[in-house]
Amino acid sequence: MNDSNPALDLVLQSALLWSTMVKKADQQLSVHGISFSEFCILHRLFQAPQQRMSRIELANSVGLSASGITRLLQPMEKIHLVEKEQNARDARVSLVKLSDTGLQIYQEANQSCAFFASQFTSPLTARQLETLAELLARL
Amino acid sequence: MNDSNPALDLVLQSALLWSTMVKKADQQLSVHGISFSEFCILHRLFQAPQQRMSRIELANSVGLSASGITRLLQPMEKIHLVEKEQNARDARVSLVKLSDTGLQIYQEANQSCAFFASQFTSPLTARQLETLAELLARL
DNA sequence: AGCATATACTTGCAAGCTCAAGCATTAATC
DNA sequence: GATTAATGCTTGAGCTTGCAAGTATATGCT
């Protein structure tokens, strides 16, 4: 009757884990006035060469749709966390660039988020953390 | 400059991974007319003693808020996947019970979801899957 | 050059979820 | 026994996101 299925169990287990994790991260980041999604954006931009990316690249890198990016970026532009730039070669793409204030907010938020992350993963040893990351990277 | 932080990387990596995973699972389940959230509900009910739970328990077990459960369950009651029952001891709680048709849909959907899950985890060996589940269980 | 197709967005609409507030019921305290 | 607090749930308002459709630009084919 109860044909336990490890793969299915894993999927359900992690879905629950992930949803609670994001909620907690959101809470931690709220003091900086940004959401977890916004932090992901800033993080990707920070990592990008010249801290600038196309919106589509950005969408893929954080797992959102193109329209999701458009709407998420609108308020971020308004408060000048990011800037809109045009691509000289291709007039379709509009680049997103991390602004100075965006960089500052990112660095502050990064502290909070890093603290949260280390707290969240504290039940694991460094070695286990590494193993976990490795296994997840295969999926 | 690039002070790489394993814990933070893990959090960001898994956020992306799970969001794409849930989207794919939703797609797989759409042929049964239910969402991933709804499948989680059915799954928990199926596992529950007498296939019946209070709404708050259900909310916690799938990582939703109480109001989320209320709204998610409304259409499910309408198409008779679940039934509402009263608790004799406590008039506040209303129990949710898996119906016969709900059970049937669950079993069909379970096949799809199990297939998806095994496909999703196919890059991992059974041993690695076990390790992964074990590590996630600690978080 | 001209037309079809693909790409990079943006926008209208709808779904799914949360938070805050409210209601009903139960438990706890005096 | 009455009052206060806690619990279980529902509802209104609002946020975030996705999908489908639309626009603008680029690319490829002939």
Coordinates of C-alpha atoms (C1' of nucleotides) in Angstrom, one line a residue:
Chain A
M1 CA 0.0 0.0 0.0
N2 CA 2.5 2.6 1.1
D3 CA 5.0 2.2 -1.7
S4 CA 7.4 4.9 -0.4
N5 CA 9.2 6.6 -3.2
P6 CA 12.5 8.3 -2.3
A7 CA 12.6 10.6 -5.3
L8 CA 9.0 11.8 -4.8
D9 CA 9.6 12.2 -1.1
L10 CA 12.6 14.3 -1.8
V11 CA 10.7 16.6 -4.2
L12 CA 7.9 17.2 -1.6
Q13 CA 10.3 17.6 1.2
S14 CA 12.4 20.2 -0.6
A15 CA 9.4 22.1 -1.8
L16 CA 8.3 22.6 1.8
L17 CA 11.8 23.4 2.9
W18 CA 12.4 25.9 0.1
S19 CA 9.1 27.8 0.7
T20 CA 9.9 28.3 4.3
M21 CA 13.5 29.2 3.6
V22 CA 12.5 32.0 1.2
K23 CA 10.0 33.3 3.6
K24 CA 12.6 33.5 6.3
A25 CA 15.1 35.1 3.9
D26 CA 12.5 37.7 2.9
Q27 CA 12.0 38.5 6.6
Q28 CA 15.7 39.0 7.1
L29 CA 16.0 41.2 4.1
S30 CA 12.9 43.3 4.8
V31 CA 15.0 45.6 7.1
H32 CA 16.9 46.7 3.9
G33 CA 13.7 47.3 2.1
I34 CA 14.2 44.6 -0.5
S35 CA 12.7 41.2 -1.1
F36 CA 14.6 38.0 -1.7
S37 CA 13.9 38.2 -5.4
E38 CA 15.3 41.7 -5.5
F39 CA 18.4 40.5 -3.6
C40 CA 18.9 37.7 -6.2
I41 CA 18.8 40.4 -8.9
L42 CA 21.3 42.5 -7.1
H43 CA 23.5 39.5 -6.5
R44 CA 23.5 38.4 -10.1
L45 CA 24.2 42.0 -11.3
F46 CA 27.0 42.3 -8.8
Q47 CA 28.6 39.1 -10.2
A48 CA 28.1 40.1 -13.8
P49 CA 30.9 41.5 -15.9
Q50 CA 30.7 45.3 -15.5
Q51 CA 27.8 44.7 -13.3
R52 CA 25.4 44.8 -16.2
M53 CA 23.1 42.2 -17.9
S54 CA 20.3 42.0 -20.3
R55 CA 16.9 41.5 -18.8
I56 CA 16.5 38.0 -20.4
E57 CA 19.8 36.8 -19.0
L58 CA 18.7 38.1 -15.6
A59 CA 15.4 36.4 -15.9
N60 CA 17.0 33.0 -16.5
S61 CA 19.6 33.4 -13.9
V62 CA 17.1 34.0 -11.1
G63 CA 14.3 31.7 -12.4
L64 CA 11.7 34.3 -13.3
S65 CA 9.8 35.0 -16.5
A66 CA 10.6 38.0 -18.7
S67 CA 7.5 39.8 -17.5
G68 CA 8.4 39.1 -13.9
I69 CA 11.7 40.8 -14.4
T70 CA 10.0 43.8 -16.1
R71 CA 7.7 44.3 -13.1
L72 CA 10.3 43.6 -10.5
L73 CA 12.7 46.1 -12.0
Q74 CA 10.3 48.9 -12.3
P75 CA 10.3 49.9 -8.6
M76 CA 14.0 49.2 -8.4
E77 CA 14.7 51.7 -11.1
K78 CA 12.5 54.2 -9.4
I79 CA 14.5 54.1 -6.2
H80 CA 17.7 54.0 -8.3
L81 CA 19.0 50.6 -7.3
V82 CA 19.6 49.8 -11.0
E83 CA 19.8 51.8 -14.2
K84 CA 18.5 51.2 -17.6
E85 CA 21.0 51.3 -20.5
Q86 CA 20.7 50.7 -24.2
N87 CA 22.7 48.3 -26.2
A88 CA 24.4 50.0 -29.1
R89 CA 24.4 46.9 -31.2
D90 CA 20.9 45.7 -30.6
A91 CA 18.1 48.2 -29.9
R92 CA 15.9 45.4 -28.6
V93 CA 17.8 44.7 -25.5
S94 CA 17.9 47.1 -22.6
L95 CA 20.6 46.4 -20.2
V96 CA 20.3 46.6 -16.5
K97 CA 23.2 48.0 -14.5
L98 CA 23.8 48.0 -10.8
S99 CA 24.0 51.6 -9.6
D100 CA 26.2 53.0 -6.9
T101 CA 23.3 53.1 -4.4
G102 CA 22.3 49.6 -5.6
L103 CA 25.8 48.4 -4.9
Q104 CA 25.7 49.8 -1.4
I105 CA 22.3 48.3 -0.6
Y106 CA 23.5 45.0 -2.0
Q107 CA 26.5 45.0 0.2
E108 CA 24.5 45.7 3.3
A109 CA 21.8 43.2 2.4
N110 CA 24.5 40.7 1.6
Q111 CA 25.6 40.7 5.2
S112 CA 22.1 40.0 6.4
C113 CA 21.6 37.3 3.8
A114 CA 24.9 35.7 4.5
F115 CA 24.2 35.7 8.2
F116 CA 20.8 34.1 7.5
A117 CA 22.3 31.5 5.2
S118 CA 25.0 30.5 7.7
Q119 CA 22.3 30.2 10.4
F120 CA 20.1 28.3 8.1
T121 CA 22.8 25.8 7.3
S122 CA 24.2 25.7 10.8
P123 CA 23.1 22.1 11.4
L124 CA 25.5 21.0 8.7
T125 CA 29.3 20.8 8.9
A126 CA 31.3 22.5 6.3
R127 CA 32.0 19.2 4.7
Q128 CA 28.3 18.3 4.6
L129 CA 27.5 21.7 3.1
E130 CA 29.9 21.0 0.4
T131 CA 28.4 17.6 -0.3
L132 CA 25.0 19.1 -0.4
A133 CA 25.9 21.8 -2.8
E134 CA 27.6 19.2 -5.0
L135 CA 24.6 17.0 -5.1
L136 CA 22.2 19.8 -5.8
A137 CA 24.5 21.1 -8.6
R138 CA 23.8 17.8 -10.5
L139 CA 20.1 18.4 -10.7
Chain B
M1 CA 36.8 41.1 -3.3
N2 CA 34.9 37.9 -4.2
D3 CA 34.5 36.5 -0.8
S4 CA 32.7 33.3 -1.8
N5 CA 30.3 32.2 0.8
P6 CA 29.3 28.5 0.6
A7 CA 26.2 28.8 2.7
L8 CA 24.9 31.8 0.8
D9 CA 25.7 30.2 -2.5
L10 CA 23.7 27.1 -1.4
V11 CA 20.7 29.2 -0.6
L12 CA 20.7 31.1 -3.9
Q13 CA 21.4 27.9 -5.8
S14 CA 18.6 26.0 -4.3
A15 CA 16.1 28.9 -4.6
L16 CA 16.6 28.8 -8.3
L17 CA 16.5 25.0 -8.5
W18 CA 13.3 24.7 -6.5
S19 CA 11.5 27.4 -8.4
T20 CA 12.2 25.7 -11.7
M21 CA 11.4 22.3 -10.2
V22 CA 8.0 23.4 -9.0
K23 CA 7.2 24.9 -12.4
K24 CA 8.0 21.6 -14.1
A25 CA 6.0 19.6 -11.6
D26 CA 3.1 22.0 -12.2
Q27 CA 3.3 21.3 -15.9
Q28 CA 3.4 17.6 -15.4
L29 CA 0.4 17.7 -13.1
S30 CA -1.7 20.0 -15.3
V31 CA -2.9 17.0 -17.3
H32 CA -4.7 15.9 -14.2
G33 CA -6.2 19.4 -13.7
I34 CA -4.4 20.0 -10.5
S35 CA -1.5 22.2 -9.4
F36 CA 1.5 21.1 -7.4
S37 CA 0.1 22.7 -4.3
E38 CA -3.1 20.8 -4.7
F39 CA -1.1 17.6 -5.2
C40 CA 0.7 18.3 -2.0
I41 CA -2.6 18.7 -0.2
L42 CA -3.9 15.4 -1.6
H43 CA -0.6 13.7 -0.7
R44 CA -0.7 14.8 2.9
L45 CA -4.4 13.8 3.2
F46 CA -3.6 10.4 1.8
Q47 CA -0.9 9.9 4.4
A48 CA -3.0 11.2 7.3
P49 CA -4.7 8.8 9.6
Q50 CA -8.2 8.2 8.2
Q51 CA -7.2 10.5 5.4
R52 CA -8.4 13.5 7.3
M53 CA -6.7 16.5 8.8
S54 CA -7.5 19.9 10.3
R55 CA -6.9 22.9 8.0
I56 CA -4.1 24.3 10.2
E57 CA -2.2 21.0 10.3
L58 CA -2.6 20.9 6.6
A59 CA -1.3 24.4 6.2
N60 CA 1.8 23.7 8.2
S61 CA 2.5 20.4 6.5
V62 CA 2.6 22.0 3.0
G63 CA 4.1 25.4 4.0
L64 CA 1.1 27.6 3.3
S65 CA -0.7 30.1 5.5
A66 CA -4.1 29.4 6.9
S67 CA -5.8 31.7 4.4
G68 CA -3.9 30.1 1.6
I69 CA -5.4 26.8 2.6
T70 CA -8.9 28.2 2.8
R71 CA -8.7 29.6 -0.8
L72 CA -6.9 26.5 -2.2
L73 CA -9.5 24.2 -0.8
Q74 CA -12.5 26.1 -2.0
P75 CA -12.3 24.9 -5.6
M76 CA -11.2 21.5 -4.5
E77 CA -14.4 21.1 -2.5
K78 CA -16.4 22.3 -5.4
I79 CA -15.2 19.5 -7.6
H80 CA -15.4 17.1 -4.7
L81 CA -11.8 16.2 -4.3
V82 CA -12.1 16.8 -0.6
E83 CA -15.0 17.0 1.9
K84 CA -15.6 19.3 4.8
E85 CA -16.3 17.7 8.1
Q86 CA -16.9 19.0 11.6
N87 CA -15.1 18.1 14.7
A88 CA -17.4 17.0 17.4
R89 CA -15.1 18.0 20.2
D90 CA -14.1 21.4 18.9
A91 CA -16.5 23.4 16.9
R92 CA -13.7 25.7 15.6
V93 CA -11.9 23.1 13.6
S94 CA -13.2 21.9 10.3
L95 CA -11.7 18.8 9.1
V96 CA -10.7 18.1 5.5
K97 CA -11.2 14.6 4.2
L98 CA -10.0 13.0 1.0
S99 CA -13.0 11.9 -1.0
D100 CA -13.2 8.8 -3.2
T101 CA -12.8 10.9 -6.4
G102 CA -10.0 12.8 -4.6
L103 CA -8.3 9.5 -3.9
Q104 CA -8.6 8.4 -7.5
I105 CA -7.2 11.7 -8.8
Y106 CA -4.4 11.5 -6.3
Q107 CA -3.4 8.1 -7.4
E108 CA -3.3 9.0 -11.0
A109 CA -1.5 12.3 -10.3
N110 CA 0.9 10.4 -8.1
Q111 CA 2.0 8.3 -11.0
S112 CA 2.8 11.4 -13.0
C113 CA 4.5 13.1 -10.1
A114 CA 6.5 10.1 -9.2
F115 CA 7.6 9.8 -12.8
F116 CA 8.6 13.4 -12.8
A117 CA 10.5 13.1 -9.5
S118 CA 12.5 10.1 -10.7
Q119 CA 13.3 11.9 -13.9
F120 CA 14.3 15.0 -12.0
T121 CA 16.6 13.1 -9.7
S122 CA 17.9 10.8 -12.4
P123 CA 21.4 12.3 -12.4
L124 CA 21.8 10.9 -8.9
T125 CA 22.4 7.4 -7.8
A126 CA 20.1 5.8 -5.2
R127 CA 22.8 6.2 -2.6
Q128 CA 23.3 9.9 -3.5
L129 CA 19.6 10.5 -3.3
E130 CA 19.5 9.0 0.1
T131 CA 22.4 11.2 1.2
L132 CA 20.7 14.3 -0.2
A133 CA 17.5 13.6 1.6
E134 CA 19.3 13.0 4.8
L135 CA 21.2 16.3 4.6
L136 CA 18.1 18.3 3.7
A137 CA 16.2 16.7 6.6
R138 CA 18.6 18.3 9.0
L139 CA 17.7 21.8 7.8
Chain C
dA1 C1' 15.1 44.7 -51.3
dG2 C1' 11.2 42.2 -49.2
dC3 C1' 9.0 39.0 -46.4
dA4 C1' 8.9 35.5 -42.8
dT5 C1' 10.7 34.3 -38.5
dA6 C1' 13.0 34.9 -34.2
dT7 C1' 14.2 37.7 -30.3
dA8 C1' 13.7 41.2 -26.5
dC9 C1' 11.0 43.1 -24.2
dT10 C1' 6.1 45.2 -22.2
dT11 C1' 1.3 45.1 -20.9
dG12 C1' -3.5 43.3 -19.7
dC13 C1' -5.4 39.9 -17.2
dA14 C1' -5.8 36.2 -14.0
dA15 C1' -4.0 33.0 -10.5
dG16 C1' -1.9 32.1 -6.1
dC17 C1' -0.4 33.6 -2.0
dT18 C1' 0.2 36.7 2.3
dC19 C1' -1.0 39.9 5.9
dA20 C1' -4.2 42.2 8.8
dA21 C1' -8.6 42.2 10.6
dG22 C1' -12.7 39.9 12.0
dC23 C1' -15.7 36.2 13.8
dA24 C1' -16.7 32.1 16.5
dT25 C1' -15.3 29.0 19.8
dT26 C1' -12.5 27.1 23.5
dA27 C1' -9.2 27.5 27.4
dA28 C1' -7.3 29.9 31.2
dT29 C1' -7.5 33.0 35.1
dC30 C1' -9.6 35.3 38.7
Chain D
dG1 C1' -19.3 32.4 36.5
dA2 C1' -17.3 36.2 34.1
dT3 C1' -13.5 38.1 31.7
dT4 C1' -9.4 37.7 29.1
dA5 C1' -6.6 35.3 26.1
dA6 C1' -5.7 31.9 22.7
dT7 C1' -7.1 29.1 18.6
dG8 C1' -9.2 27.9 14.1
dC9 C1' -10.7 29.6 10.4
dT10 C1' -12.6 33.2 6.8
dT11 C1' -12.5 37.5 4.2
dG12 C1' -10.8 41.9 2.1
dA13 C1' -7.0 44.1 0.2
dG14 C1' -2.8 43.9 -2.0
dC15 C1' 1.6 41.9 -3.8
dT16 C1' 4.1 38.9 -6.9
dT17 C1' 4.3 36.3 -10.7
dG18 C1' 3.0 33.9 -15.1
dC19 C1' 0.7 33.4 -19.6
dA20 C1' -0.9 35.2 -23.8
dA21 C1' -0.8 38.9 -26.8
dG22 C1' 1.2 43.0 -28.7
dT23 C1' 5.2 46.0 -30.3
dA24 C1' 9.8 46.9 -31.9
dT25 C1' 13.9 45.3 -33.7
dA26 C1' 17.0 41.9 -35.8
dT27 C1' 18.1 38.0 -38.7
dG28 C1' 17.6 34.8 -42.5
dC29 C1' 15.9 33.4 -46.9
dT30 C1' 14.9 34.2 -51.6

